[in-house]
Each structure stands twice: as C-alpha cells, then as structure tokens.
Coordinates of C-alpha atoms in Angstrom, one line a residue:
M1 CA -68.6 -101.8 16.9
Q2 CA -65.4 -102.6 18.9
L3 CA -65.1 -105.9 17.1
R4 CA -65.2 -104.2 13.7
K5 CA -62.5 -101.8 14.7
V6 CA -60.2 -104.6 15.8
T7 CA -60.9 -106.6 12.7
A8 CA -60.1 -103.6 10.4
A9 CA -56.9 -103.0 12.3
S10 CA -55.9 -106.6 12.0
A11 CA -56.6 -106.6 8.3
A12 CA -54.4 -103.6 7.9
V13 CA -51.6 -105.2 9.7
L14 CA -52.0 -108.4 7.7
A15 CA -51.9 -106.4 4.4
L16 CA -48.7 -104.6 5.5
A17 CA -47.1 -107.9 6.4
L18 CA -48.1 -109.5 3.0
S19 CA -46.8 -106.4 1.2
A20 CA -43.4 -106.6 3.0
T21 CA -43.2 -110.3 2.3
A22 CA -43.8 -109.6 -1.4
C23 CA -41.2 -106.9 -1.5
G24 CA -38.7 -109.2 0.1
S25 CA -39.4 -111.9 -2.4
D26 CA -38.8 -109.5 -5.3
K27 CA -35.5 -108.5 -3.8
A28 CA -34.4 -112.1 -3.3
D29 CA -35.3 -113.1 -6.8
G30 CA -33.7 -110.2 -8.6
G31 CA -37.0 -108.4 -8.9
S32 CA -39.0 -111.4 -10.3
G33 CA -40.6 -112.4 -7.1
D34 CA -43.8 -114.1 -7.8
G35 CA -43.1 -114.2 -11.5
K36 CA -45.0 -111.1 -12.4
K37 CA -42.0 -108.7 -12.4
I38 CA -38.4 -108.9 -13.4
T39 CA -35.6 -106.3 -12.7
I40 CA -33.0 -105.9 -15.3
G41 CA -29.8 -103.8 -15.0
I42 CA -29.1 -101.4 -17.9
K43 CA -27.2 -98.2 -18.7
I44 CA -29.6 -95.2 -18.8
D45 CA -27.2 -92.5 -20.2
Q46 CA -25.8 -94.1 -23.4
P47 CA -27.8 -93.3 -26.6
G48 CA -28.2 -96.3 -28.8
I49 CA -27.2 -98.6 -26.0
G50 CA -29.3 -97.8 -23.0
L51 CA -31.0 -94.5 -22.5
K52 CA -33.8 -93.2 -20.3
T53 CA -35.7 -90.5 -22.2
P54 CA -37.2 -87.4 -20.6
D55 CA -40.7 -89.1 -20.8
G56 CA -39.5 -92.0 -18.8
K57 CA -39.1 -94.6 -21.6
Y58 CA -36.0 -96.7 -22.2
T59 CA -34.4 -97.1 -25.6
G60 CA -31.3 -98.7 -27.1
F61 CA -29.8 -101.9 -28.4
D62 CA -29.2 -103.4 -24.9
V63 CA -32.8 -102.5 -23.9
D64 CA -34.1 -104.3 -27.0
V65 CA -32.0 -107.3 -26.2
A66 CA -33.1 -107.3 -22.6
T67 CA -36.7 -106.9 -23.5
Y68 CA -36.5 -109.8 -26.0
V69 CA -34.8 -112.1 -23.5
A70 CA -37.3 -111.2 -20.8
K71 CA -40.2 -112.1 -23.1
E72 CA -38.6 -115.5 -23.8
L73 CA -38.4 -116.0 -20.0
G74 CA -42.1 -115.3 -19.8
Y75 CA -42.4 -111.6 -19.0
D76 CA -44.3 -109.0 -20.9
A77 CA -42.7 -105.6 -21.5
K78 CA -45.0 -104.1 -18.8
D79 CA -43.5 -106.6 -16.3
I80 CA -39.9 -105.3 -16.7
V81 CA -38.4 -103.0 -14.1
F82 CA -35.3 -101.4 -15.6
K83 CA -32.6 -100.4 -13.0
E84 CA -29.6 -98.2 -13.7
T85 CA -26.4 -100.1 -13.1
K86 CA -23.2 -98.1 -13.5
S87 CA -20.1 -99.8 -14.6
A88 CA -18.5 -99.9 -11.2
D89 CA -21.7 -101.4 -9.6
R90 CA -22.5 -104.2 -12.0
E91 CA -21.0 -107.2 -10.1
T92 CA -22.3 -106.0 -6.8
A93 CA -25.8 -105.6 -8.1
I94 CA -25.8 -109.1 -9.4
E95 CA -24.3 -110.6 -6.3
R96 CA -26.8 -108.8 -4.0
G97 CA -29.7 -109.9 -6.1
D98 CA -30.8 -106.4 -7.0
V99 CA -31.2 -107.5 -10.6
K100 CA -32.0 -110.7 -12.3
F101 CA -29.5 -110.0 -15.1
I102 CA -27.6 -107.1 -16.6
A103 CA -27.4 -106.0 -20.2
A104 CA -25.3 -102.8 -20.1
S105 CA -22.4 -102.8 -22.7
Y106 CA -20.9 -105.4 -20.3
S107 CA -17.7 -106.8 -21.8
I108 CA -16.8 -110.4 -20.8
N109 CA -13.4 -110.7 -19.3
D110 CA -11.5 -113.0 -17.0
E111 CA -11.6 -110.7 -14.0
R112 CA -15.4 -110.4 -14.2
L113 CA -15.8 -114.1 -14.7
Q114 CA -14.4 -114.6 -11.2
K115 CA -17.5 -112.9 -9.7
V116 CA -20.4 -113.4 -12.2
D117 CA -21.4 -115.6 -15.1
F118 CA -22.2 -114.4 -18.6
A119 CA -24.7 -115.5 -21.2
G120 CA -23.8 -114.7 -24.8
P121 CA -21.9 -112.8 -26.2
Y122 CA -24.6 -111.0 -28.1
L123 CA -22.4 -108.3 -29.7
L124 CA -18.8 -108.0 -30.7
A125 CA -17.7 -104.4 -30.4
H126 CA -14.3 -102.8 -30.9
Q127 CA -12.5 -99.8 -29.5
D128 CA -12.6 -97.2 -32.2
I129 CA -12.5 -93.4 -32.7
L130 CA -15.1 -90.9 -33.8
V131 CA -14.0 -88.0 -35.9
R132 CA -15.7 -85.2 -37.8
A133 CA -17.3 -86.3 -41.1
D134 CA -15.1 -83.9 -43.1
D135 CA -11.8 -84.8 -41.4
N136 CA -9.7 -87.2 -43.5
S137 CA -6.4 -86.6 -41.7
I138 CA -6.6 -89.6 -39.3
K139 CA -6.2 -92.8 -41.4
S140 CA -4.6 -95.0 -38.7
P141 CA -4.2 -95.0 -34.9
A142 CA -0.7 -93.6 -35.4
D143 CA -2.2 -90.5 -36.9
L144 CA -3.5 -89.6 -33.5
N145 CA 0.0 -88.5 -32.5
N146 CA -0.1 -84.8 -31.7
K147 CA -3.9 -84.8 -32.1
K148 CA -6.3 -84.0 -29.2
L149 CA -7.9 -87.2 -28.2
C150 CA -11.0 -87.2 -25.8
S151 CA -12.4 -89.8 -23.5
V152 CA -14.2 -89.7 -20.2
A153 CA -12.8 -89.8 -16.7
G154 CA -12.0 -93.4 -15.6
S155 CA -12.0 -94.8 -19.1
T156 CA -9.2 -97.1 -20.2
S157 CA -9.8 -96.5 -23.9
A158 CA -7.7 -93.3 -24.2
K159 CA -4.9 -94.8 -22.1
N160 CA -4.8 -97.8 -24.4
V161 CA -4.3 -95.6 -27.4
K162 CA -1.6 -93.5 -25.6
D163 CA 0.3 -96.5 -24.2
K164 CA 0.2 -98.7 -27.3
L165 CA -0.7 -96.9 -30.5
A166 CA -0.1 -93.2 -30.4
P167 CA 2.2 -92.2 -27.5
K168 CA 2.2 -88.5 -28.5
A169 CA -1.5 -88.2 -28.5
D170 CA -2.8 -85.2 -26.5
L171 CA -5.3 -86.7 -24.1
Q172 CA -8.3 -84.6 -23.1
T173 CA -10.4 -86.0 -20.2
Y174 CA -14.0 -84.8 -20.0
G175 CA -16.8 -85.7 -17.6
G176 CA -19.0 -87.5 -20.2
Y177 CA -19.1 -88.5 -23.8
S178 CA -21.7 -85.8 -24.6
E179 CA -19.1 -83.2 -23.6
C180 CA -16.5 -84.9 -25.9
L181 CA -19.0 -84.8 -28.8
T182 CA -19.5 -81.1 -28.3
G183 CA -15.8 -80.5 -28.2
L184 CA -15.4 -82.6 -31.4
E185 CA -18.2 -80.7 -33.1
N186 CA -16.6 -77.3 -32.1
K187 CA -13.1 -78.5 -33.2
V188 CA -11.8 -78.2 -29.7
I189 CA -10.7 -81.8 -29.9
D190 CA -9.9 -84.0 -32.9
A191 CA -11.2 -87.5 -32.0
L192 CA -13.2 -89.3 -29.3
T193 CA -12.4 -92.9 -28.4
T194 CA -14.4 -95.7 -26.7
D195 CA -16.3 -98.8 -28.0
D196 CA -17.6 -98.4 -31.6
S197 CA -21.1 -99.4 -30.5
I198 CA -21.2 -96.6 -28.0
L199 CA -19.8 -94.1 -30.5
A200 CA -22.3 -95.2 -33.1
G201 CA -25.1 -94.7 -30.6
Y202 CA -24.1 -91.1 -29.9
A203 CA -23.5 -90.3 -33.5
S204 CA -27.0 -91.6 -34.3
Q205 CA -28.7 -89.0 -32.2
A206 CA -30.9 -86.6 -34.3
N207 CA -28.8 -83.6 -33.5
F208 CA -25.5 -85.3 -34.5
Q209 CA -26.5 -87.3 -37.6
G210 CA -24.1 -86.7 -40.5
K211 CA -21.7 -84.7 -38.4
F212 CA -19.3 -87.5 -37.4
K213 CA -17.9 -90.8 -38.7
L214 CA -16.4 -93.9 -37.2
A215 CA -12.8 -94.6 -38.3
G216 CA -13.2 -98.4 -38.2
F217 CA -9.8 -99.1 -36.5
K218 CA -11.0 -102.1 -34.4
M219 CA -8.3 -101.6 -31.8
T220 CA -9.7 -104.1 -29.3
N221 CA -12.3 -106.8 -29.2
E222 CA -15.2 -106.3 -26.7
N223 CA -17.6 -109.2 -26.3
Y224 CA -20.8 -107.9 -24.7
G225 CA -22.5 -110.5 -22.6
I226 CA -25.5 -110.6 -20.2
G227 CA -24.3 -110.8 -16.6
L228 CA -26.0 -113.0 -14.1
K229 CA -25.4 -114.6 -10.8
K230 CA -22.5 -117.1 -10.7
G231 CA -23.6 -120.7 -10.9
D232 CA -27.1 -120.1 -12.2
A233 CA -26.7 -122.6 -15.1
D234 CA -30.5 -122.9 -15.7
L235 CA -30.9 -119.1 -16.3
K236 CA -27.8 -118.9 -18.4
K237 CA -29.1 -121.6 -20.7
K238 CA -32.5 -119.9 -21.0
I239 CA -30.9 -116.6 -21.9
N240 CA -28.5 -118.2 -24.4
D241 CA -31.5 -119.9 -26.0
A242 CA -33.3 -116.6 -26.2
L243 CA -30.3 -114.8 -27.7
T244 CA -30.0 -117.6 -30.3
K245 CA -33.7 -117.2 -31.2
M246 CA -33.3 -113.4 -31.4
V247 CA -30.6 -113.8 -34.1
S248 CA -32.4 -116.6 -36.0
D249 CA -35.7 -114.7 -36.3
G250 CA -34.2 -111.5 -37.5
S251 CA -34.9 -109.4 -34.4
W252 CA -31.2 -109.0 -33.7
D253 CA -30.5 -107.4 -37.1
K254 CA -33.5 -105.1 -36.7
A255 CA -32.3 -103.9 -33.3
V256 CA -28.9 -103.1 -34.7
K257 CA -30.4 -101.2 -37.6
D258 CA -32.9 -99.3 -35.4
N259 CA -30.3 -98.2 -32.9
F260 CA -27.1 -97.7 -34.9
G261 CA -28.2 -97.3 -38.5
P262 CA -28.0 -93.5 -38.8
A263 CA -24.2 -93.7 -37.9
N264 CA -23.5 -96.2 -40.7
Y265 CA -22.1 -98.5 -38.1
K266 CA -20.4 -101.5 -39.8
N267 CA -21.2 -104.0 -37.1
E268 CA -19.8 -107.5 -36.8
P269 CA -22.2 -110.3 -37.6
A270 CA -24.0 -111.7 -34.5
P271 CA -21.5 -113.7 -32.5
K272 CA -22.1 -117.4 -31.8
I273 CA -23.0 -118.2 -28.2
G274 CA -19.9 -119.0 -26.3
N275 CA -17.5 -117.7 -29.0
I276 CA -15.3 -115.2 -27.1
V277 CA -13.1 -113.3 -29.6
K278 CA -9.8 -112.4 -28.1

C-alpha cells in the first residue's frame, strides 16, 4: 500500500513537470511548441479587421489572412490561439516570443523594421474619411476646414489632416471609433478619419450598413504586413509563399468581399510581396 502511494505521488509530480515543460515550450516558440498549437497576434476590437464576438469567435480580414497562413504552415483552425495585441504592444509581443506572428492592421514602416521583420504586404490601405451617406459637402480634404473631425485618442490620423490638409478642421477626440460613429450618425461630428480598411469594417456592421460612405481621398499609403521575429528568414519566406497562394487561388478576394463588401470599399488590388508603396 505504501509503495502505491509513493508511486502515485511520483506520477503526479512527473505529470506536473511535463506540463510545465510543455508550457515553456509553447512560450519559447510563439505558442507553437510541439507543433500542435500556434499563437497569433490580432486586434479583437476592430470590426472587419479583427473582432472577438460575444460568443468567443474571431472574425475579420486579418483573422482570415492569419488563418490561411497558419493552415499553410501546417495548423488547423482548431490549433490556432488568437491573442490580442494592442498597437503599442506589438513589437514587444514579437520580441518576447508571446506570438509566432502578428496580423493586426500592422503598417510596415522604417521605425518598426528596426525591431521586427515583416512578411507581405498583404493589403494596401489609405488614410481616408467616413461621412454620412447623405452628406455631399466634403469633396476634398480641404473641405474639412471648419468641420468637426473625429478620431481616437493617440491616433496620428486626425493630426495628419490638421497639420497638412485642413488646418482649420475642428478636431474631436473620442475614446474609440465606435463613439465617433455614434457621433457621426447623430450629426455631432461631420467626419471620422483613420485607415480606409478600418472605416470600411465599421461601416459594414449590420447596424451601420447604408448610413455612411467612404470619401476615397487616399491621403496616405498604409502597407499592412505580418510582423514576425527579426532575422527569421525561413518563417518570413513561408508566410510570403502562403500570402502569394492566398491571392492566386482567390481566397484573398473572397476575404475582402466577406469583410468589407457591405461598405462598398474600393480596395486596391492585392499588393505584390515586397512591394512597399510609399
């Protein structure tokens, strides 16, 4: 009897040790560990881009792209662990190995390339404005002068308009894009600015369909890429190959239509891998 007790206790200790080792392996390999799981960084609060729904599911263009890439890397959808990565935390999450890669409206720029590598780009977005569907008074960025322009706290989009295009615009800073949309709907503000892909995602929500329209100003170029650990050339090549296949087999076009279609988003064609539009 005593021998059995010792054996059972030893087995429990061994199981805990193996469990801890497995968890450590997952962390070190960005969540992929023994190859059965992969952790991918996404946004979870941007409709059309990356959104966690009340039932715990994930939807959006970036989610579709990430899922396709993961499949090409050998992971089924059930093996993906999506992890929220806020804009300010993306480089740190990659450097620490918290995620294998990030697909989260992540624009490629020189500053970020000092810390991480990018595969792609997989979408060329532009800074634009969203207005009410019946408002025809804003035909160019200059028409935003003396208009109430909304963006979120910490965003550079509204500042870009104020500094370069419409210095007399009346900036209104809200806590989130959903609040800006409510203000736009209620005519408290006149326009909302950020990337056109993000605007299209919000405007495509069922409760907003038909109420807003994109102006199509294309004020900046935003090349969305998949962020990964710096120097991982093998993973970068595999992701680029997956993105190329996604475009060639029609899955990319389907993902655009599924996530942005209701907003009549006039997206750019799929960018060529490595083609960074300045």
